[in-house]
Amino acid sequence: MLGVLAGFLTTVGFIPQIIKGYRTKHMDDVSLLMPLVLGAGMLLWLLYGVSLENLPIVLWNAIAFSLNMVVVGLKLRYERDRPAYR
Amino acid sequence: MLGVLAGFLTTVGFIPQIIKGYRTKHMDDVSLLMPLVLGAGMLLWLLYGVSLENLPIVLWNAIAFSLNMVVVGLKLRYERDRPAYR
């Protein structure tokens, strides 16, 4: 139960960043490396979950990986539309 | 081994954001809720690790929690110095 709530929070925590980025169309201050490195780690967690046949680990990390890729997408999109000025 | 590397990546992934924030002194585009919610989740992971007596889970999440609190600190500091304009 503790693990489920923990997995929930460390997954949905990226949603406020997605909402903020989408609303403001500004992602300049957000590091591109952050969601890339976190996403790579989550893919490994997913593989680890598969190797353990642990469905919660697989599912939470699949969702968290997807959310991080949305952050990457927003970052690239808003920098392409308007080149970084800092 | 897979789990160790996964834990490493999902922990150090926050460092680029800390470096970027510290260098630019700008955190406006970073959601405050993101590190707060992730940090709460990591505290629960830490407790979960304690209950399992799993040292890697405890250690990675202690470090990741600390890094997220640094992100929170940078965010609050740079907004206090220079009120948000968007």
JSON list of C-alpha atoms in Angstrom, two decimals:
[
{"chain": "A", "resi": 1, "resn": "MET", "atom": "CA", "xyz": [0.00, 0.00, 0.00]},
{"chain": "A", "resi": 2, "resn": "LEU", "atom": "CA", "xyz": [2.88, 2.34, 0.93]},
{"chain": "A", "resi": 3, "resn": "GLY", "atom": "CA", "xyz": [4.65, 1.31, -2.29]},
{"chain": "A", "resi": 4, "resn": "VAL", "atom": "CA", "xyz": [1.55, 1.95, -4.40]},
{"chain": "A", "resi": 5, "resn": "LEU", "atom": "CA", "xyz": [1.08, 5.47, -2.99]},
{"chain": "A", "resi": 6, "resn": "ALA", "atom": "CA", "xyz": [4.81, 6.16, -3.35]},
{"chain": "A", "resi": 7, "resn": "GLY", "atom": "CA", "xyz": [4.75, 5.00, -6.99]},
{"chain": "A", "resi": 8, "resn": "PHE", "atom": "CA", "xyz": [1.65, 7.11, -7.61]},
{"chain": "A", "resi": 9, "resn": "LEU", "atom": "CA", "xyz": [3.28, 10.30, -6.27]},
{"chain": "A", "resi": 10, "resn": "THR", "atom": "CA", "xyz": [6.64, 9.84, -8.02]},
{"chain": "A", "resi": 11, "resn": "THR", "atom": "CA", "xyz": [4.70, 9.32, -11.26]},
{"chain": "A", "resi": 12, "resn": "VAL", "atom": "CA", "xyz": [2.02, 12.04, -11.16]},
{"chain": "A", "resi": 13, "resn": "GLY", "atom": "CA", "xyz": [4.58, 14.56, -9.85]},
{"chain": "A", "resi": 14, "resn": "PHE", "atom": "CA", "xyz": [5.53, 15.33, -13.46]},
{"chain": "A", "resi": 15, "resn": "ILE", "atom": "CA", "xyz": [1.98, 16.34, -14.39]},
{"chain": "A", "resi": 16, "resn": "PRO", "atom": "CA", "xyz": [2.21, 19.86, -12.80]},
{"chain": "A", "resi": 17, "resn": "GLN", "atom": "CA", "xyz": [5.30, 20.53, -14.95]},
{"chain": "A", "resi": 18, "resn": "ILE", "atom": "CA", "xyz": [3.46, 19.41, -18.08]},
{"chain": "A", "resi": 19, "resn": "ILE", "atom": "CA", "xyz": [0.45, 21.60, -17.25]},
{"chain": "A", "resi": 20, "resn": "LYS", "atom": "CA", "xyz": [2.65, 24.60, -16.46]},
{"chain": "A", "resi": 21, "resn": "GLY", "atom": "CA", "xyz": [4.71, 24.17, -19.64]},
{"chain": "A", "resi": 22, "resn": "TYR", "atom": "CA", "xyz": [1.61, 23.74, -21.80]},
{"chain": "A", "resi": 23, "resn": "ARG", "atom": "CA", "xyz": [-0.09, 26.79, -20.29]},
{"chain": "A", "resi": 24, "resn": "THR", "atom": "CA", "xyz": [2.85, 29.18, -20.36]},
{"chain": "A", "resi": 25, "resn": "LYS", "atom": "CA", "xyz": [4.50, 27.83, -23.57]},
{"chain": "A", "resi": 26, "resn": "HIS", "atom": "CA", "xyz": [7.76, 28.50, -21.74]},
{"chain": "A", "resi": 27, "resn": "MET", "atom": "CA", "xyz": [10.19, 25.71, -20.88]},
{"chain": "A", "resi": 28, "resn": "ASP", "atom": "CA", "xyz": [13.44, 27.69, -20.99]},
{"chain": "A", "resi": 29, "resn": "ASP", "atom": "CA", "xyz": [14.28, 27.17, -17.31]},
{"chain": "A", "resi": 30, "resn": "VAL", "atom": "CA", "xyz": [13.57, 23.44, -17.44]},
{"chain": "A", "resi": 31, "resn": "SER", "atom": "CA", "xyz": [16.66, 21.32, -18.05]},
{"chain": "A", "resi": 32, "resn": "LEU", "atom": "CA", "xyz": [16.35, 19.02, -21.09]},
{"chain": "A", "resi": 33, "resn": "LEU", "atom": "CA", "xyz": [18.76, 16.58, -19.48]},
{"chain": "A", "resi": 34, "resn": "MET", "atom": "CA", "xyz": [16.51, 16.11, -16.44]},
{"chain": "A", "resi": 35, "resn": "PRO", "atom": "CA", "xyz": [13.62, 14.30, -18.21]},
{"chain": "A", "resi": 36, "resn": "LEU", "atom": "CA", "xyz": [16.06, 12.52, -20.55]},
{"chain": "A", "resi": 37, "resn": "VAL", "atom": "CA", "xyz": [18.14, 11.03, -17.72]},
{"chain": "A", "resi": 38, "resn": "LEU", "atom": "CA", "xyz": [15.06, 10.31, -15.57]},
{"chain": "A", "resi": 39, "resn": "GLY", "atom": "CA", "xyz": [13.35, 8.72, -18.58]},
{"chain": "A", "resi": 40, "resn": "ALA", "atom": "CA", "xyz": [16.36, 6.47, -19.26]},
{"chain": "A", "resi": 41, "resn": "GLY", "atom": "CA", "xyz": [16.31, 5.42, -15.61]},
{"chain": "A", "resi": 42, "resn": "MET", "atom": "CA", "xyz": [12.58, 4.70, -15.76]},
{"chain": "A", "resi": 43, "resn": "LEU", "atom": "CA", "xyz": [13.07, 2.48, -18.81]},
{"chain": "A", "resi": 44, "resn": "LEU", "atom": "CA", "xyz": [15.61, 0.49, -16.78]},
{"chain": "A", "resi": 45, "resn": "TRP", "atom": "CA", "xyz": [13.18, 0.32, -13.83]},
{"chain": "A", "resi": 46, "resn": "LEU", "atom": "CA", "xyz": [10.58, -0.99, -16.30]},
{"chain": "A", "resi": 47, "resn": "LEU", "atom": "CA", "xyz": [12.97, -3.71, -17.52]},
{"chain": "A", "resi": 48, "resn": "TYR", "atom": "CA", "xyz": [13.80, -4.49, -13.90]},
{"chain": "A", "resi": 49, "resn": "GLY", "atom": "CA", "xyz": [10.08, -4.82, -13.18]},
{"chain": "A", "resi": 50, "resn": "VAL", "atom": "CA", "xyz": [9.69, -7.17, -16.15]},
{"chain": "A", "resi": 51, "resn": "SER", "atom": "CA", "xyz": [12.59, -9.30, -14.90]},
{"chain": "A", "resi": 52, "resn": "LEU", "atom": "CA", "xyz": [10.93, -9.47, -11.46]},
{"chain": "A", "resi": 53, "resn": "GLU", "atom": "CA", "xyz": [7.49, -9.97, -13.05]},
{"chain": "A", "resi": 54, "resn": "ASN", "atom": "CA", "xyz": [6.36, -7.11, -10.81]},
{"chain": "A", "resi": 55, "resn": "LEU", "atom": "CA", "xyz": [3.40, -5.44, -12.52]},
{"chain": "A", "resi": 56, "resn": "PRO", "atom": "CA", "xyz": [3.26, -2.28, -10.34]},
{"chain": "A", "resi": 57, "resn": "ILE", "atom": "CA", "xyz": [6.93, -1.47, -11.09]},
{"chain": "A", "resi": 58, "resn": "VAL", "atom": "CA", "xyz": [6.30, -2.01, -14.82]},
{"chain": "A", "resi": 59, "resn": "LEU", "atom": "CA", "xyz": [3.13, 0.06, -14.91]},
{"chain": "A", "resi": 60, "resn": "TRP", "atom": "CA", "xyz": [4.27, 3.03, -12.81]},
{"chain": "A", "resi": 61, "resn": "ASN", "atom": "CA", "xyz": [7.48, 3.33, -14.77]},
{"chain": "A", "resi": 62, "resn": "ALA", "atom": "CA", "xyz": [5.74, 3.02, -18.12]},
{"chain": "A", "resi": 63, "resn": "ILE", "atom": "CA", "xyz": [3.48, 5.93, -17.14]},
{"chain": "A", "resi": 64, "resn": "ALA", "atom": "CA", "xyz": [6.31, 7.97, -15.60]},
{"chain": "A", "resi": 65, "resn": "PHE", "atom": "CA", "xyz": [8.47, 7.38, -18.68]},
{"chain": "A", "resi": 66, "resn": "SER", "atom": "CA", "xyz": [5.63, 8.60, -20.92]},
{"chain": "A", "resi": 67, "resn": "LEU", "atom": "CA", "xyz": [5.14, 11.72, -18.80]},
{"chain": "A", "resi": 68, "resn": "ASN", "atom": "CA", "xyz": [8.86, 12.50, -18.99]},
{"chain": "A", "resi": 69, "resn": "MET", "atom": "CA", "xyz": [8.77, 12.14, -22.76]},
{"chain": "A", "resi": 70, "resn": "VAL", "atom": "CA", "xyz": [5.92, 14.68, -22.80]},
{"chain": "A", "resi": 71, "resn": "VAL", "atom": "CA", "xyz": [8.17, 17.06, -20.82]},
{"chain": "A", "resi": 72, "resn": "VAL", "atom": "CA", "xyz": [10.94, 16.47, -23.41]},
{"chain": "A", "resi": 73, "resn": "GLY", "atom": "CA", "xyz": [8.45, 17.13, -26.21]},
{"chain": "A", "resi": 74, "resn": "LEU", "atom": "CA", "xyz": [7.22, 20.39, -24.67]},
{"chain": "A", "resi": 75, "resn": "LYS", "atom": "CA", "xyz": [10.79, 21.52, -24.08]},
{"chain": "A", "resi": 76, "resn": "LEU", "atom": "CA", "xyz": [11.86, 20.85, -27.68]},
{"chain": "A", "resi": 77, "resn": "ARG", "atom": "CA", "xyz": [8.67, 22.31, -29.12]},
{"chain": "A", "resi": 78, "resn": "TYR", "atom": "CA", "xyz": [8.80, 25.62, -27.31]},
{"chain": "A", "resi": 79, "resn": "GLU", "atom": "CA", "xyz": [12.50, 26.07, -27.95]},
{"chain": "A", "resi": 80, "resn": "ARG", "atom": "CA", "xyz": [12.06, 25.36, -31.66]},
{"chain": "A", "resi": 81, "resn": "ASP", "atom": "CA", "xyz": [9.21, 27.88, -31.96]},
{"chain": "A", "resi": 82, "resn": "ARG", "atom": "CA", "xyz": [11.18, 30.52, -30.10]},
{"chain": "A", "resi": 83, "resn": "PRO", "atom": "CA", "xyz": [14.97, 30.03, -29.91]},
{"chain": "A", "resi": 84, "resn": "ALA", "atom": "CA", "xyz": [16.41, 30.06, -26.41]},
{"chain": "A", "resi": 85, "resn": "TYR", "atom": "CA", "xyz": [17.50, 33.50, -25.31]},
{"chain": "A", "resi": 86, "resn": "ARG", "atom": "CA", "xyz": [19.34, 32.39, -22.21]},
{"chain": "B", "resi": 1, "resn": "MET", "atom": "CA", "xyz": [22.63, -4.48, -11.18]},
{"chain": "B", "resi": 2, "resn": "LEU", "atom": "CA", "xyz": [19.82, -3.24, -13.44]},
{"chain": "B", "resi": 3, "resn": "GLY", "atom": "CA", "xyz": [18.07, -1.90, -10.36]},
{"chain": "B", "resi": 4, "resn": "VAL", "atom": "CA", "xyz": [21.18, -0.12, -9.14]},
{"chain": "B", "resi": 5, "resn": "LEU", "atom": "CA", "xyz": [21.74, 1.62, -12.48]},
{"chain": "B", "resi": 6, "resn": "ALA", "atom": "CA", "xyz": [18.03, 2.49, -12.70]},
{"chain": "B", "resi": 7, "resn": "GLY", "atom": "CA", "xyz": [18.11, 3.97, -9.20]},
{"chain": "B", "resi": 8, "resn": "PHE", "atom": "CA", "xyz": [21.25, 5.89, -10.06]},
{"chain": "B", "resi": 9, "resn": "LEU", "atom": "CA", "xyz": [19.70, 7.48, -13.17]},
{"chain": "B", "resi": 10, "resn": "THR", "atom": "CA", "xyz": [16.36, 8.37, -11.57]},
{"chain": "B", "resi": 11, "resn": "THR", "atom": "CA", "xyz": [18.32, 10.02, -8.75]},
{"chain": "B", "resi": 12, "resn": "VAL", "atom": "CA", "xyz": [21.05, 11.95, -10.57]},
{"chain": "B", "resi": 13, "resn": "GLY", "atom": "CA", "xyz": [18.55, 13.08, -13.24]},
{"chain": "B", "resi": 14, "resn": "PHE", "atom": "CA", "xyz": [17.67, 16.03, -11.00]},
{"chain": "B", "resi": 15, "resn": "ILE", "atom": "CA", "xyz": [21.24, 17.33, -10.93]},
{"chain": "B", "resi": 16, "resn": "PRO", "atom": "CA", "xyz": [21.11, 18.96, -14.41]},
{"chain": "B", "resi": 17, "resn": "GLN", "atom": "CA", "xyz": [18.06, 20.94, -13.26]},
{"chain": "B", "resi": 18, "resn": "ILE", "atom": "CA", "xyz": [19.89, 22.09, -10.13]},
{"chain": "B", "resi": 19, "resn": "ILE", "atom": "CA", "xyz": [22.96, 23.14, -12.16]},
{"chain": "B", "resi": 20, "resn": "LYS", "atom": "CA", "xyz": [20.82, 24.95, -14.73]},
{"chain": "B", "resi": 21, "resn": "GLY", "atom": "CA", "xyz": [18.79, 26.76, -12.07]},
{"chain": "B", "resi": 22, "resn": "TYR", "atom": "CA", "xyz": [21.88, 27.74, -10.12]},
{"chain": "B", "resi": 23, "resn": "ARG", "atom": "CA", "xyz": [23.67, 29.03, -13.21]},
{"chain": "B", "resi": 24, "resn": "THR", "atom": "CA", "xyz": [20.79, 30.97, -14.76]},
{"chain": "B", "resi": 25, "resn": "LYS", "atom": "CA", "xyz": [19.15, 32.08, -11.47]},
{"chain": "B", "resi": 26, "resn": "HIS", "atom": "CA", "xyz": [15.89, 31.49, -13.30]},
{"chain": "B", "resi": 27, "resn": "MET", "atom": "CA", "xyz": [13.38, 28.89, -12.18]},
{"chain": "B", "resi": 28, "resn": "ASP", "atom": "CA", "xyz": [10.18, 30.54, -13.43]},
{"chain": "B", "resi": 29, "resn": "ASP", "atom": "CA", "xyz": [9.29, 27.77, -15.88]},
{"chain": "B", "resi": 30, "resn": "VAL", "atom": "CA", "xyz": [9.90, 25.01, -13.33]},
{"chain": "B", "resi": 31, "resn": "SER", "atom": "CA", "xyz": [6.76, 23.89, -11.52]},
{"chain": "B", "resi": 32, "resn": "LEU", "atom": "CA", "xyz": [7.04, 24.13, -7.72]},
{"chain": "B", "resi": 33, "resn": "LEU", "atom": "CA", "xyz": [4.54, 21.29, -7.38]},
{"chain": "B", "resi": 34, "resn": "MET", "atom": "CA", "xyz": [6.74, 18.89, -9.36]},
{"chain": "B", "resi": 35, "resn": "PRO", "atom": "CA", "xyz": [9.60, 18.58, -6.82]},
{"chain": "B", "resi": 36, "resn": "LEU", "atom": "CA", "xyz": [7.14, 18.82, -3.89]},
{"chain": "B", "resi": 37, "resn": "VAL", "atom": "CA", "xyz": [5.00, 15.91, -5.10]},
{"chain": "B", "resi": 38, "resn": "LEU", "atom": "CA", "xyz": [8.03, 13.88, -6.23]},
{"chain": "B", "resi": 39, "resn": "GLY", "atom": "CA", "xyz": [9.72, 14.58, -2.90]},
{"chain": "B", "resi": 40, "resn": "ALA", "atom": "CA", "xyz": [6.66, 13.40, -0.95]},
{"chain": "B", "resi": 41, "resn": "GLY", "atom": "CA", "xyz": [6.64, 10.22, -3.04]},
{"chain": "B", "resi": 42, "resn": "MET", "atom": "CA", "xyz": [10.36, 9.68, -2.40]},
{"chain": "B", "resi": 43, "resn": "LEU", "atom": "CA", "xyz": [9.83, 10.00, 1.36]},
{"chain": "B", "resi": 44, "resn": "LEU", "atom": "CA", "xyz": [7.22, 7.25, 1.08]},
{"chain": "B", "resi": 45, "resn": "TRP", "atom": "CA", "xyz": [9.62, 5.12, -1.02]},
{"chain": "B", "resi": 46, "resn": "LEU", "atom": "CA", "xyz": [12.19, 5.67, 1.73]},
{"chain": "B", "resi": 47, "resn": "LEU", "atom": "CA", "xyz": [9.75, 4.47, 4.40]},
{"chain": "B", "resi": 48, "resn": "TYR", "atom": "CA", "xyz": [8.84, 1.54, 2.16]},
{"chain": "B", "resi": 49, "resn": "GLY", "atom": "CA", "xyz": [12.54, 0.71, 1.85]},
{"chain": "B", "resi": 50, "resn": "VAL", "atom": "CA", "xyz": [12.90, 0.86, 5.64]},
{"chain": "B", "resi": 51, "resn": "SER", "atom": "CA", "xyz": [9.94, -1.49, 6.06]},
{"chain": "B", "resi": 52, "resn": "LEU", "atom": "CA", "xyz": [11.56, -3.91, 3.58]},
{"chain": "B", "resi": 53, "resn": "GLU", "atom": "CA", "xyz": [15.00, -3.35, 5.15]},
{"chain": "B", "resi": 54, "resn": "ASN", "atom": "CA", "xyz": [16.18, -2.68, 1.58]},
{"chain": "B", "resi": 55, "resn": "LEU", "atom": "CA", "xyz": [19.20, -0.40, 1.83]},
{"chain": "B", "resi": 56, "resn": "PRO", "atom": "CA", "xyz": [19.40, 0.60, -1.89]},
{"chain": "B", "resi": 57, "resn": "ILE", "atom": "CA", "xyz": [15.76, 1.81, -1.88]},
{"chain": "B", "resi": 58, "resn": "VAL", "atom": "CA", "xyz": [16.42, 3.79, 1.31]},
{"chain": "B", "resi": 59, "resn": "LEU", "atom": "CA", "xyz": [19.67, 5.34, 0.06]},
{"chain": "B", "resi": 60, "resn": "TRP", "atom": "CA", "xyz": [18.58, 6.26, -3.49]},
{"chain": "B", "resi": 61, "resn": "ASN", "atom": "CA", "xyz": [15.40, 7.84, -2.24]},
{"chain": "B", "resi": 62, "resn": "ALA", "atom": "CA", "xyz": [17.17, 9.74, 0.54]},
{"chain": "B", "resi": 63, "resn": "ILE", "atom": "CA", "xyz": [19.50, 11.26, -2.08]},
{"chain": "B", "resi": 64, "resn": "ALA", "atom": "CA", "xyz": [16.71, 11.87, -4.61]},
{"chain": "B", "resi": 65, "resn": "PHE", "atom": "CA", "xyz": [14.56, 13.49, -1.91]},
{"chain": "B", "resi": 66, "resn": "SER", "atom": "CA", "xyz": [17.45, 15.79, -0.96]},
{"chain": "B", "resi": 67, "resn": "LEU", "atom": "CA", "xyz": [18.01, 16.77, -4.60]},
{"chain": "B", "resi": 68, "resn": "ASN", "atom": "CA", "xyz": [14.32, 17.59, -5.01]},
{"chain": "B", "resi": 69, "resn": "MET", "atom": "CA", "xyz": [14.43, 19.76, -1.90]},
{"chain": "B", "resi": 70, "resn": "VAL", "atom": "CA", "xyz": [17.35, 21.64, -3.49]},
{"chain": "B", "resi": 71, "resn": "VAL", "atom": "CA", "xyz": [15.14, 22.22, -6.57]},
{"chain": "B", "resi": 72, "resn": "VAL", "atom": "CA", "xyz": [12.39, 23.52, -4.25]},
{"chain": "B", "resi": 73, "resn": "GLY", "atom": "CA", "xyz": [14.92, 25.78, -2.52]},
{"chain": "B", "resi": 74, "resn": "LEU", "atom": "CA", "xyz": [16.23, 27.23, -5.80]},
{"chain": "B", "resi": 75, "resn": "LYS", "atom": "CA", "xyz": [12.69, 27.80, -7.02]},
{"chain": "B", "resi": 76, "resn": "LEU", "atom": "CA", "xyz": [11.63, 29.65, -3.86]},
{"chain": "B", "resi": 77, "resn": "ARG", "atom": "CA", "xyz": [14.88, 31.61, -3.67]},
{"chain": "B", "resi": 78, "resn": "TYR", "atom": "CA", "xyz": [14.81, 32.95, -7.21]},
{"chain": "B", "resi": 79, "resn": "GLU", "atom": "CA", "xyz": [11.13, 33.81, -7.03]},
{"chain": "B", "resi": 80, "resn": "ARG", "atom": "CA", "xyz": [11.60, 35.65, -3.76]},
{"chain": "B", "resi": 81, "resn": "ASP", "atom": "CA", "xyz": [14.50, 37.69, -5.12]},
{"chain": "B", "resi": 82, "resn": "ARG", "atom": "CA", "xyz": [12.59, 38.57, -8.26]},
{"chain": "B", "resi": 83, "resn": "PRO", "atom": "CA", "xyz": [8.80, 38.16, -8.12]},
{"chain": "B", "resi": 84, "resn": "ALA", "atom": "CA", "xyz": [7.31, 35.95, -10.83]},
{"chain": "B", "resi": 85, "resn": "TYR", "atom": "CA", "xyz": [6.35, 37.87, -13.94]},
{"chain": "B", "resi": 86, "resn": "ARG", "atom": "CA", "xyz": [4.49, 35.08, -15.63]}
]
